[in-house]
CSV table of C-alpha atoms in Angstrom, one decimal:
chain,number,residue,atom,x,y,z
W,1,UNK,CA,117.7,173.9,226.9
W,2,UNK,CA,115.4,176.3,228.9
W,3,UNK,CA,115.5,176.1,232.7
W,4,UNK,CA,112.7,173.8,234.1
W,5,UNK,CA,109.8,175.6,235.7
W,6,UNK,CA,109.7,175.0,239.5
W,7,UNK,CA,106.7,174.8,241.8
W,8,UNK,CA,106.2,174.2,245.6
W,9,UNK,CA,103.0,173.0,247.2
W,10,UNK,CA,102.2,174.2,250.6
W,11,UNK,CA,99.3,172.2,252.2
W,12,UNK,CA,97.2,173.3,255.1
W,13,UNK,CA,94.2,171.6,256.7
W,14,UNK,CA,93.1,167.9,256.6
W,15,UNK,CA,94.4,164.8,255.2
W,16,UNK,CA,91.9,165.2,252.2
W,17,UNK,CA,93.8,168.3,251.3
W,18,UNK,CA,97.1,166.4,251.3
W,19,UNK,CA,95.6,163.9,248.8
W,20,UNK,CA,94.5,166.8,246.6
W,21,UNK,CA,98.0,168.4,246.8
W,22,UNK,CA,99.6,165.1,245.7
W,23,UNK,CA,97.1,165.0,242.7
W,24,UNK,CA,98.0,168.5,241.7
W,25,UNK,CA,101.8,167.5,242.0
W,26,UNK,CA,101.1,164.5,239.7
W,27,UNK,CA,99.6,166.7,237.1
W,28,UNK,CA,102.2,169.4,237.3
W,29,UNK,CA,105.1,166.9,237.2
W,30,UNK,CA,103.5,165.1,234.2
W,31,UNK,CA,103.5,168.4,232.4
W,32,UNK,CA,107.2,169.0,233.0
W,33,UNK,CA,107.2,171.1,236.2
W,34,UNK,CA,110.0,170.4,238.7
W,35,UNK,CA,108.6,169.9,242.3
W,36,UNK,CA,110.6,171.5,245.1
W,37,UNK,CA,110.1,171.3,248.8
W,38,UNK,CA,110.5,175.0,249.8
W,39,UNK,CA,108.6,177.9,248.4
W,40,UNK,CA,111.7,180.1,248.3
W,41,UNK,CA,113.2,177.7,245.7
W,42,UNK,CA,110.0,177.8,243.4
W,43,UNK,CA,109.0,180.0,240.6
W,44,UNK,CA,105.4,179.5,241.8
W,45,UNK,CA,104.3,178.8,245.4
W,46,UNK,CA,100.9,177.0,245.4
W,47,UNK,CA,99.1,177.2,248.8
W,48,UNK,CA,96.4,174.6,249.2
W,49,UNK,CA,94.1,176.4,251.6
W,50,UNK,CA,91.6,175.3,254.3
W,51,UNK,CA,88.2,177.0,254.5
W,52,UNK,CA,86.6,175.1,257.4
W,53,UNK,CA,86.8,177.3,260.5
W,54,UNK,CA,88.1,180.8,261.3
W,55,UNK,CA,91.4,179.7,262.7
W,56,UNK,CA,92.1,177.5,259.6
W,57,UNK,CA,91.2,180.4,257.3
W,58,UNK,CA,93.6,182.6,259.2
W,59,UNK,CA,96.4,180.1,258.9
W,60,UNK,CA,95.7,180.0,255.2
W,61,UNK,CA,95.9,183.7,254.7
W,62,UNK,CA,99.1,183.8,256.8
W,63,UNK,CA,100.7,181.1,254.6
W,64,UNK,CA,99.7,183.1,251.4
W,65,UNK,CA,101.3,186.3,252.9
W,66,UNK,CA,104.4,184.5,254.0
W,67,UNK,CA,104.9,183.1,250.4
W,68,UNK,CA,104.2,186.5,249.0
W,69,UNK,CA,107.0,187.9,251.2
W,70,UNK,CA,109.5,185.8,249.2
W,71,UNK,CA,108.8,187.6,246.0
W,72,UNK,CA,111.7,189.9,245.1
W,73,UNK,CA,114.0,188.1,247.6
W,74,UNK,CA,114.7,184.9,245.7
W,75,UNK,CA,113.2,182.7,243.0
W,76,UNK,CA,109.6,183.0,243.8
W,77,UNK,CA,107.7,185.0,241.2
W,78,UNK,CA,104.1,184.1,241.8
W,79,UNK,CA,101.8,182.9,244.8
W,80,UNK,CA,98.7,181.0,243.9
W,81,UNK,CA,95.8,180.0,246.2
W,82,UNK,CA,93.9,176.7,245.6
W,83,UNK,CA,91.9,174.5,248.0
W,84,UNK,CA,88.8,174.9,250.0
W,85,UNK,CA,89.1,178.6,250.9
W,86,UNK,CA,89.9,179.5,247.3
W,87,UNK,CA,86.9,177.4,246.2
W,88,UNK,CA,84.6,178.8,248.9
W,89,UNK,CA,85.4,182.6,248.4
W,90,UNK,CA,86.8,182.8,244.9
W,91,UNK,CA,86.6,186.5,243.8
W,92,UNK,CA,86.0,187.7,247.2
W,93,UNK,CA,89.4,186.2,248.5
W,94,UNK,CA,91.1,187.6,245.4
W,95,UNK,CA,89.9,191.1,246.2
W,96,UNK,CA,90.6,190.9,249.8
W,97,UNK,CA,94.0,189.4,249.3
W,98,UNK,CA,95.7,191.1,246.3
W,99,UNK,CA,99.0,189.5,247.3
W,100,UNK,CA,97.8,186.3,245.7
W,101,UNK,CA,98.6,186.3,242.0
W,102,UNK,CA,95.8,183.8,241.4
W,103,UNK,CA,92.9,182.2,243.2
W,104,UNK,CA,91.9,178.9,241.6
W,105,UNK,CA,88.8,176.7,242.2
W,106,UNK,CA,88.4,173.0,241.9
W,107,UNK,CA,87.4,173.4,238.3
W,108,UNK,CA,90.9,174.7,237.5
W,109,UNK,CA,92.6,171.6,238.8
W,110,UNK,CA,92.6,169.7,235.5
W,111,UNK,CA,94.3,172.6,233.8
W,112,UNK,CA,96.5,173.5,236.7
W,113,UNK,CA,99.7,173.6,234.6
W,114,UNK,CA,98.3,176.0,232.1
W,115,UNK,CA,96.8,178.2,234.8
W,116,UNK,CA,100.2,178.4,236.6
W,117,UNK,CA,102.0,179.2,233.4
W,118,UNK,CA,99.6,181.9,232.5
W,119,UNK,CA,100.2,183.5,235.9
W,120,UNK,CA,103.9,183.1,235.7
W,121,UNK,CA,104.0,184.7,232.4
W,122,UNK,CA,102.2,187.8,233.9
W,123,UNK,CA,98.8,187.0,232.7
W,124,UNK,CA,95.7,187.0,234.7
W,125,UNK,CA,93.3,184.1,235.2
W,126,UNK,CA,89.9,185.3,236.4
W,127,UNK,CA,89.1,184.0,239.9
W,128,UNK,CA,86.0,181.9,239.9
W,129,UNK,CA,82.6,182.8,241.1
W,130,UNK,CA,81.7,180.5,244.0
W,131,UNK,CA,78.6,178.2,243.7
W,132,UNK,CA,76.8,175.7,245.8
W,133,UNK,CA,78.5,172.5,244.6
W,134,UNK,CA,75.7,170.4,246.0
W,135,UNK,CA,73.7,171.4,243.0
W,136,UNK,CA,76.2,170.0,240.5
W,137,UNK,CA,75.1,166.3,241.0
W,138,UNK,CA,71.7,164.7,241.0
W,139,UNK,CA,69.8,164.6,244.3
W,140,UNK,CA,69.5,160.9,244.2
W,141,UNK,CA,72.9,159.3,245.1
W,142,UNK,CA,72.4,156.3,242.7
W,143,UNK,CA,72.2,158.7,239.7
W,144,UNK,CA,75.5,160.5,240.5
W,145,UNK,CA,78.1,158.2,239.0
W,146,UNK,CA,77.0,158.9,235.5
W,147,UNK,CA,77.4,162.7,236.1
W,148,UNK,CA,80.6,162.4,238.1
W,149,UNK,CA,82.9,162.7,234.9
W,150,UNK,CA,81.6,166.3,234.2
W,151,UNK,CA,82.3,167.6,237.7
W,152,UNK,CA,85.7,168.5,239.3
W,153,UNK,CA,86.3,166.0,242.1
W,154,UNK,CA,89.8,166.7,243.6
W,155,UNK,CA,91.6,163.6,244.7
W,156,UNK,CA,89.6,161.4,242.3
W,157,UNK,CA,92.4,161.5,239.7
W,158,UNK,CA,92.3,158.5,237.2
W,159,UNK,CA,94.4,155.3,237.5
W,160,UNK,CA,95.8,153.1,234.8
W,161,UNK,CA,96.9,156.1,232.9
W,162,UNK,CA,98.7,155.8,229.5
W,163,UNK,CA,102.5,155.5,229.8
W,164,UNK,CA,104.1,158.9,230.1
W,165,UNK,CA,101.2,160.6,231.8
W,166,UNK,CA,101.6,159.0,235.2
W,167,UNK,CA,104.3,160.4,237.5
W,168,UNK,CA,105.6,156.9,238.7
W,169,UNK,CA,106.2,153.4,237.6
W,170,UNK,CA,103.8,150.6,236.8
W,171,UNK,CA,100.5,150.1,235.1
W,172,UNK,CA,98.5,151.0,238.2
W,173,UNK,CA,100.1,154.4,238.7
W,174,UNK,CA,97.5,157.1,239.7
W,175,UNK,CA,97.6,160.8,238.8
W,176,UNK,CA,99.5,161.4,242.0
W,177,UNK,CA,103.0,162.3,243.2
W,178,UNK,CA,104.1,161.7,246.7
W,179,UNK,CA,105.4,164.8,248.4
W,180,UNK,CA,107.2,163.1,251.3
W,181,UNK,CA,108.8,159.9,252.1
W,182,UNK,CA,106.4,159.1,255.0
W,183,UNK,CA,105.4,155.3,255.3
W,184,UNK,CA,101.9,156.6,255.9
W,185,UNK,CA,99.6,157.9,253.1
W,186,UNK,CA,96.0,158.9,252.9
W,187,UNK,CA,93.6,157.5,250.1
W,188,UNK,CA,90.5,159.3,249.3
W,189,UNK,CA,87.5,157.0,249.5
W,190,UNK,CA,84.9,159.6,248.5
W,191,UNK,CA,84.2,163.3,248.2
W,192,UNK,CA,81.4,165.5,249.5
W,193,UNK,CA,78.8,165.1,252.0
W,194,UNK,CA,75.0,164.6,252.1
W,195,UNK,CA,74.5,165.4,255.7
W,196,UNK,CA,73.2,168.9,256.6
W,197,UNK,CA,74.7,169.6,260.0
W,198,UNK,CA,73.6,173.1,260.9
W,199,UNK,CA,77.1,174.3,261.8
W,200,UNK,CA,79.0,173.0,258.9
W,201,UNK,CA,79.6,174.7,255.5
W,202,UNK,CA,81.7,171.9,253.9
W,203,UNK,CA,79.0,170.4,251.7
W,204,UNK,CA,78.4,173.8,250.0
W,205,UNK,CA,82.0,174.0,248.7
W,206,UNK,CA,82.9,170.3,248.5
W,207,UNK,CA,79.5,169.2,247.0
W,208,UNK,CA,77.4,166.1,247.4
W,209,UNK,CA,78.8,162.7,248.4
W,210,UNK,CA,80.2,160.6,245.7
W,211,UNK,CA,82.2,157.4,246.1
W,212,UNK,CA,85.4,156.5,244.2
W,213,UNK,CA,85.0,153.0,242.6
W,214,UNK,CA,86.6,150.2,244.6
W,215,UNK,CA,89.0,149.3,241.7
W,216,UNK,CA,90.4,152.9,241.8
W,217,UNK,CA,90.9,152.7,245.6
W,218,UNK,CA,92.6,149.3,245.3
W,219,UNK,CA,94.8,150.3,242.4
W,220,UNK,CA,95.9,153.5,244.1
W,221,UNK,CA,96.6,151.5,247.3
W,222,UNK,CA,98.7,149.0,245.3
W,223,UNK,CA,100.7,151.8,243.8
W,224,UNK,CA,101.3,153.4,247.2
W,225,UNK,CA,102.5,150.1,248.6
W,226,UNK,CA,105.0,149.8,245.6
W,227,UNK,CA,106.3,153.3,246.7
W,228,UNK,CA,107.1,151.9,250.2
W,229,UNK,CA,103.9,153.0,252.0
W,230,UNK,CA,103.0,150.7,254.9
W,231,UNK,CA,99.9,152.3,256.2
W,232,UNK,CA,97.0,153.9,254.4
W,233,UNK,CA,94.3,156.0,255.9
W,234,UNK,CA,91.0,156.1,254.1
W,235,UNK,CA,89.6,159.6,254.1
W,236,UNK,CA,86.5,161.4,253.0
W,237,UNK,CA,83.9,163.7,254.6
W,238,UNK,CA,81.9,160.6,255.7
W,239,UNK,CA,83.3,157.1,255.1
W,240,UNK,CA,80.2,155.4,256.6
W,241,UNK,CA,78.3,156.4,253.5
W,242,UNK,CA,80.8,154.8,251.1
W,243,UNK,CA,79.1,152.9,248.3
W,244,UNK,CA,75.5,154.2,248.7
W,245,UNK,CA,75.8,155.9,245.3
W,246,UNK,CA,77.2,152.7,243.9
W,247,UNK,CA,74.2,150.8,245.0
W,248,UNK,CA,75.9,149.0,248.0
W,249,UNK,CA,76.0,150.7,251.3
W,250,UNK,CA,77.9,147.9,252.7
W,251,UNK,CA,80.7,148.2,250.1
W,252,UNK,CA,83.2,149.3,252.7
W,253,UNK,CA,82.9,146.0,254.5
W,254,UNK,CA,83.9,144.1,251.5
W,255,UNK,CA,86.6,146.6,250.3
W,256,UNK,CA,88.6,146.6,253.6
W,257,UNK,CA,89.6,142.9,253.5
W,258,UNK,CA,90.8,143.4,249.9
W,259,UNK,CA,92.9,146.4,250.8
W,260,UNK,CA,94.4,144.5,253.8
W,261,UNK,CA,95.7,141.9,251.3
W,262,UNK,CA,97.7,144.3,249.3
W,263,UNK,CA,101.4,143.1,249.2
W,264,UNK,CA,103.6,145.2,251.4
W,265,UNK,CA,100.9,147.0,253.3
W,266,UNK,CA,100.9,146.6,257.0
W,267,UNK,CA,98.0,148.6,258.2
W,268,UNK,CA,94.7,150.0,256.9
W,269,UNK,CA,93.0,152.7,258.9
W,270,UNK,CA,89.5,154.3,258.4
W,271,UNK,CA,88.8,157.8,259.5
W,272,UNK,CA,85.6,160.1,259.6
W,273,UNK,CA,82.9,157.7,260.7
W,274,UNK,CA,79.3,159.0,261.5
W,275,UNK,CA,78.0,157.4,264.8
W,276,UNK,CA,74.3,157.4,263.4
W,277,UNK,CA,75.5,155.4,260.3
W,278,UNK,CA,77.5,152.8,262.1
W,279,UNK,CA,76.4,149.2,261.2
W,280,UNK,CA,77.1,145.9,263.0
W,281,UNK,CA,78.8,144.5,259.9
W,282,UNK,CA,81.1,147.4,259.7
W,283,UNK,CA,82.0,147.2,263.4
W,284,UNK,CA,82.7,143.5,262.9
W,285,UNK,CA,85.0,144.1,259.9
W,286,UNK,CA,86.9,146.9,261.7
W,287,UNK,CA,87.5,144.8,264.8
W,288,UNK,CA,88.3,141.4,263.3
W,289,UNK,CA,90.1,141.9,260.0
W,290,UNK,CA,93.9,141.3,260.1
W,291,UNK,CA,95.9,144.5,259.2
W,292,UNK,CA,92.7,146.6,259.5
W,293,UNK,CA,93.2,148.8,262.6
W,294,UNK,CA,90.4,148.6,265.2
W,295,UNK,CA,90.2,152.4,265.1
W,296,UNK,CA,87.1,154.4,265.3
W,297,UNK,CA,87.2,158.2,264.5
W,298,UNK,CA,83.6,158.9,265.5
W,299,UNK,CA,82.1,162.3,264.9
W,300,UNK,CA,80.0,162.7,268.0
W,301,UNK,CA,80.2,166.6,268.3
W,302,UNK,CA,78.1,166.6,271.5
W,303,UNK,CA,76.0,164.2,273.6
W,304,UNK,CA,73.1,166.3,275.0
W,305,UNK,CA,70.0,165.5,272.9
W,306,UNK,CA,68.7,169.0,272.5
W,307,UNK,CA,72.0,170.3,271.3
W,308,UNK,CA,72.4,167.4,268.9
W,309,UNK,CA,68.9,168.1,267.4
W,310,UNK,CA,69.8,171.7,267.0
W,311,UNK,CA,72.9,170.5,265.2
W,312,UNK,CA,70.7,168.4,263.0
W,313,UNK,CA,72.4,165.3,264.3
W,314,UNK,CA,71.2,162.1,266.2
W,315,UNK,CA,72.0,160.3,269.3
W,316,UNK,CA,72.5,160.9,273.1
W,317,UNK,CA,74.8,160.0,275.8
W,318,UNK,CA,73.4,156.5,276.5
W,319,UNK,CA,73.2,155.5,272.8
W,320,UNK,CA,76.9,156.7,272.3
W,321,UNK,CA,78.1,154.8,275.2
W,322,UNK,CA,76.1,151.7,274.1
W,323,UNK,CA,78.0,152.0,270.7
W,324,UNK,CA,81.4,152.1,272.5
W,325,UNK,CA,80.5,149.1,274.6
W,326,UNK,CA,79.7,147.2,271.5
W,327,UNK,CA,83.0,148.1,269.9
W,328,UNK,CA,85.0,147.3,272.9
W,329,UNK,CA,83.2,143.9,273.5
W,330,UNK,CA,84.6,142.9,270.1
W,331,UNK,CA,88.1,144.7,270.4
W,332,UNK,CA,88.9,145.7,274.0
W,333,UNK,CA,92.0,147.6,272.8
W,334,UNK,CA,90.1,149.5,270.1
W,335,UNK,CA,91.1,153.1,269.7
W,336,UNK,CA,88.4,155.7,269.7
W,337,UNK,CA,88.6,159.5,269.1
W,338,UNK,CA,86.2,162.3,268.5
W,339,UNK,CA,85.6,166.0,268.3
W,340,UNK,CA,83.2,168.1,270.2
W,341,UNK,CA,81.7,171.7,269.9
W,342,UNK,CA,80.9,173.6,273.1
W,343,UNK,CA,78.9,176.8,273.4
W,344,UNK,CA,76.5,175.9,270.6
W,345,UNK,CA,73.5,178.2,270.5
W,346,UNK,CA,71.0,177.3,273.2
W,347,UNK,CA,73.5,175.0,275.0
W,348,UNK,CA,72.5,175.1,278.7
W,349,UNK,CA,74.5,174.4,281.8
W,350,UNK,CA,72.6,171.0,281.9
W,351,UNK,CA,73.6,170.3,278.4
W,352,UNK,CA,77.2,171.0,279.1
W,353,UNK,CA,77.0,168.7,282.2
W,354,UNK,CA,75.5,166.0,280.0
W,355,UNK,CA,78.5,166.3,277.7
W,356,UNK,CA,80.9,166.0,280.6
W,357,UNK,CA,79.0,162.9,281.8
W,358,UNK,CA,79.6,161.3,278.4
W,359,UNK,CA,83.3,162.3,278.4
W,360,UNK,CA,83.8,160.9,281.8
W,361,UNK,CA,82.4,157.5,280.8
W,362,UNK,CA,83.6,157.2,277.2
W,363,UNK,CA,87.3,156.5,277.7
W,364,UNK,CA,88.3,158.1,274.5
W,365,UNK,CA,91.9,158.0,273.4
W,366,UNK,CA,91.9,161.5,271.7
W,367,UNK,CA,89.5,164.4,272.1
W,368,UNK,CA,89.3,167.5,270.1
W,369,UNK,CA,87.3,170.4,271.6
W,370,UNK,CA,86.2,173.5,269.7
W,371,UNK,CA,84.3,176.6,270.8
W,372,UNK,CA,81.4,177.4,268.7
W,373,UNK,CA,81.5,180.4,266.4
W,374,UNK,CA,79.2,181.4,263.5
W,375,UNK,CA,80.3,180.0,260.1
W,376,UNK,CA,78.8,182.1,257.3
W,377,UNK,CA,76.2,180.3,255.2
W,378,UNK,CA,75.3,177.8,257.8
W,379,UNK,CA,71.9,177.3,259.4
W,380,UNK,CA,73.4,177.7,262.9
W,381,UNK,CA,74.6,181.3,262.1
W,382,UNK,CA,70.9,182.3,261.9
W,383,UNK,CA,70.0,180.8,265.3
W,384,UNK,CA,68.9,182.9,268.2
W,385,UNK,CA,70.0,182.2,271.8
W,386,UNK,CA,73.7,182.8,271.0
W,387,UNK,CA,76.0,182.5,274.0
W,388,UNK,CA,78.3,185.3,274.9
W,389,UNK,CA,81.8,184.8,273.6
W,390,UNK,CA,83.1,184.9,277.3
W,391,UNK,CA,80.8,182.0,278.1
W,392,UNK,CA,81.9,180.0,275.1
W,393,UNK,CA,85.6,180.6,275.9
W,394,UNK,CA,85.0,179.6,279.6
W,395,UNK,CA,83.3,176.3,278.5
W,396,UNK,CA,86.0,175.7,275.9
W,397,UNK,CA,88.7,175.9,278.6
W,398,UNK,CA,86.7,174.0,281.1
W,399,UNK,CA,86.0,171.0,278.7
W,400,UNK,CA,89.5,171.2,277.2
W,401,UNK,CA,91.0,170.7,280.7
W,402,UNK,CA,88.7,167.7,281.3
W,403,UNK,CA,89.7,166.3,277.9
W,404,UNK,CA,93.4,166.5,278.6
W,405,UNK,CA,92.9,164.8,281.9
W,406,UNK,CA,90.8,162.1,280.4
W,407,UNK,CA,93.0,161.2,277.5
W,408,UNK,CA,96.0,161.0,279.9
W,409,UNK,CA,94.0,158.6,282.1
W,410,UNK,CA,93.1,156.5,279.0
W,411,UNK,CA,96.8,156.3,278.0
W,412,UNK,CA,97.6,155.1,281.5
W,413,UNK,CA,95.1,152.3,281.1
W,414,UNK,CA,97.2,151.0,278.2
W,415,UNK,CA,100.2,150.4,280.3
W,416,UNK,CA,101.0,146.7,280.2
W,417,UNK,CA,99.3,146.3,276.7
W,418,UNK,CA,101.1,144.8,273.7
W,419,UNK,CA,101.0,147.2,270.8
W,420,UNK,CA,102.2,147.2,267.2
W,421,UNK,CA,104.0,150.3,266.4
W,422,UNK,CA,104.7,151.6,262.8
W,423,UNK,CA,108.0,153.5,263.2
W,424,UNK,CA,107.8,157.0,261.6
W,425,UNK,CA,111.1,158.5,262.7
W,426,UNK,CA,114.5,157.5,263.9
W,427,UNK,CA,116.9,160.2,265.0
W,428,UNK,CA,118.8,161.6,267.9
W,429,UNK,CA,115.7,162.5,269.6
W,430,UNK,CA,114.6,158.9,269.7
W,431,UNK,CA,112.4,156.3,267.9
W,432,UNK,CA,108.8,157.4,267.4
W,433,UNK,CA,105.9,155.7,265.8
W,434,UNK,CA,102.1,155.0,266.2
W,435,UNK,CA,100.1,152.2,267.5
W,436,UNK,CA,96.8,150.9,266.0
W,437,UNK,CA,94.8,153.3,268.2
W,438,UNK,CA,96.7,156.4,267.0
W,439,UNK,CA,96.1,158.2,263.7
W,440,UNK,CA,98.7,160.5,262.2
W,441,UNK,CA,99.2,164.0,263.7
W,442,UNK,CA,96.0,163.8,265.9
W,443,UNK,CA,96.2,161.0,268.4
W,444,UNK,CA,99.5,161.0,270.1
W,445,UNK,CA,102.4,158.7,269.3
W,446,UNK,CA,104.7,156.0,270.9
W,447,UNK,CA,108.3,156.5,272.0
W,448,UNK,CA,110.2,153.3,271.9
W,449,UNK,CA,112.8,152.6,274.5
W,450,UNK,CA,115.2,151.0,272.1
W,451,UNK,CA,116.1,151.5,268.5
W,452,UNK,CA,118.2,148.4,267.8
W,453,UNK,CA,117.4,147.0,264.5
W,454,UNK,CA,114.6,149.5,263.8
W,455,UNK,CA,114.2,151.7,260.7
W,456,UNK,CA,111.4,153.9,259.4
W,457,UNK,CA,108.5,151.8,258.0
W,458,UNK,CA,109.1,148.8,260.4
W,459,UNK,CA,106.3,147.4,262.5
W,460,UNK,CA,107.5,146.9,265.9
W,461,UNK,CA,105.8,144.7,268.7
W,462,UNK,CA,106.2,146.4,272.0
W,463,UNK,CA,105.0,146.4,275.5
W,464,UNK,CA,103.6,149.8,276.9
W,465,UNK,CA,105.7,150.7,280.0
W,466,UNK,CA,104.7,154.3,280.6
W,467,UNK,CA,103.0,157.4,279.5
W,468,UNK,CA,103.7,161.0,278.7
W,469,UNK,CA,100.3,162.7,278.6
W,470,UNK,CA,98.5,161.2,275.7
W,471,UNK,CA,101.7,159.5,274.4
W,472,UNK,CA,102.9,156.1,275.2
W,473,UNK,CA,106.4,154.8,276.1
W,474,UNK,CA,106.9,151.2,275.0
W,475,UNK,CA,109.7,148.6,275.2
W,476,UNK,CA,110.2,146.6,272.0
W,477,UNK,CA,109.7,142.8,272.4
W,478,UNK,CA,112.8,141.4,270.6
W,479,UNK,CA,112.8,138.6,268.1
W,480,UNK,CA,116.4,137.6,267.5
W,481,UNK,CA,118.3,140.7,266.8
W,482,UNK,CA,115.4,142.7,265.4
W,483,UNK,CA,112.8,144.5,267.4
W,484,UNK,CA,110.0,144.2,264.9
W,485,UNK,CA,107.1,142.0,264.0
W,486,UNK,CA,106.2,140.6,260.5
W,487,UNK,CA,102.6,140.8,261.4
W,488,UNK,CA,100.8,144.1,261.2
W,489,UNK,CA,98.4,146.3,262.9
W,490,UNK,CA,96.8,144.1,265.4
């Protein structure tokens, strides 16, 4: 019997990329490939790249070069680039990075096994020519679903596959294979984006917004719960638009309670919310539904009106603060995070002060700050009134220092609160998990002062007794001999 072909998936970038990698893993395993964790143990190393900003693109190139260094020193025979950077640059990336044996776009995903086998056999698969993926679907959202079957949509793999084609048990198995044993998993709610923020290139290579059907989201969630997942995080480029192409812009409000009722699931989290699209009904569901985390990942980006208009966004400091007041009036412990860009073309000293005014009053749990840089193909790259790099760097450092101070203060405000902590690691370094206001990898974590009766995947009720920067220290509230709560998320 011939030795099984082995493949390793190296994932960079956001949670959406993680979902895409698990779909690729499902396709490959269904076609007989053996998945291994380390690239050095694989015949083929597949690097799922990020193409969002320069730092992420550099990380992707570094990962490809690192995998290439393994060739000739172990099992690795080929290195293949997939993901957003590969989709965005195609042939250009292949020419600039000959170390990659293949550069595959989204259209190659359904035939990923054949593509890798061709490359492994020494053949060449022509790198794709990038195109504006916004033009692949109708302009009208309500006309898109009928065309979706003919367009590659990573992470939208079918469910209810015939027996033998799915990588796991049960009639609800999706075309997905988990790549780790974490009690947390992302579920793709939609792909693409219809917004035209002047600094963002994502819609050009991810395409127009298209929702997954609620039944697919539900079935995948049920399957994940069967695999031991306790928390799902709904991801897309813009979750607040979910359902608009299905004829119901309020579809998320009805889907969330159904997801929360999935057996075995402890917490449902929603990410990527647009402030301009927030609705009273959605706020109500996010703040009052058992097992749905009162968590708001709001994409503010700035708060000065002139800067926001130049970004082709909406709002201002006072409207944003009013939105936060509304959320906290319904759920005082609600978690809120956001990202901000400083040094945008035309940003004045007064604009920066306005952003700092917002940050000082917003009481955000997590803040990401980025310095503006031109992103090719975007409207903002053509703007005049660009700030000098030194000024952008100074503003980035200044606002980053403020953000660090403010999130530490917000963490201190939580001392004395009772939180429900999903345990994610138990080892000699301690017992760590996350409360409802903390998303994976971005928002800090909770250190439990005791690990008695606790294991990974448990939901522990605890009282916050201290802080370490943005992180919390919490003391479990014991129930009998176990430091955990049967109730989830709230």
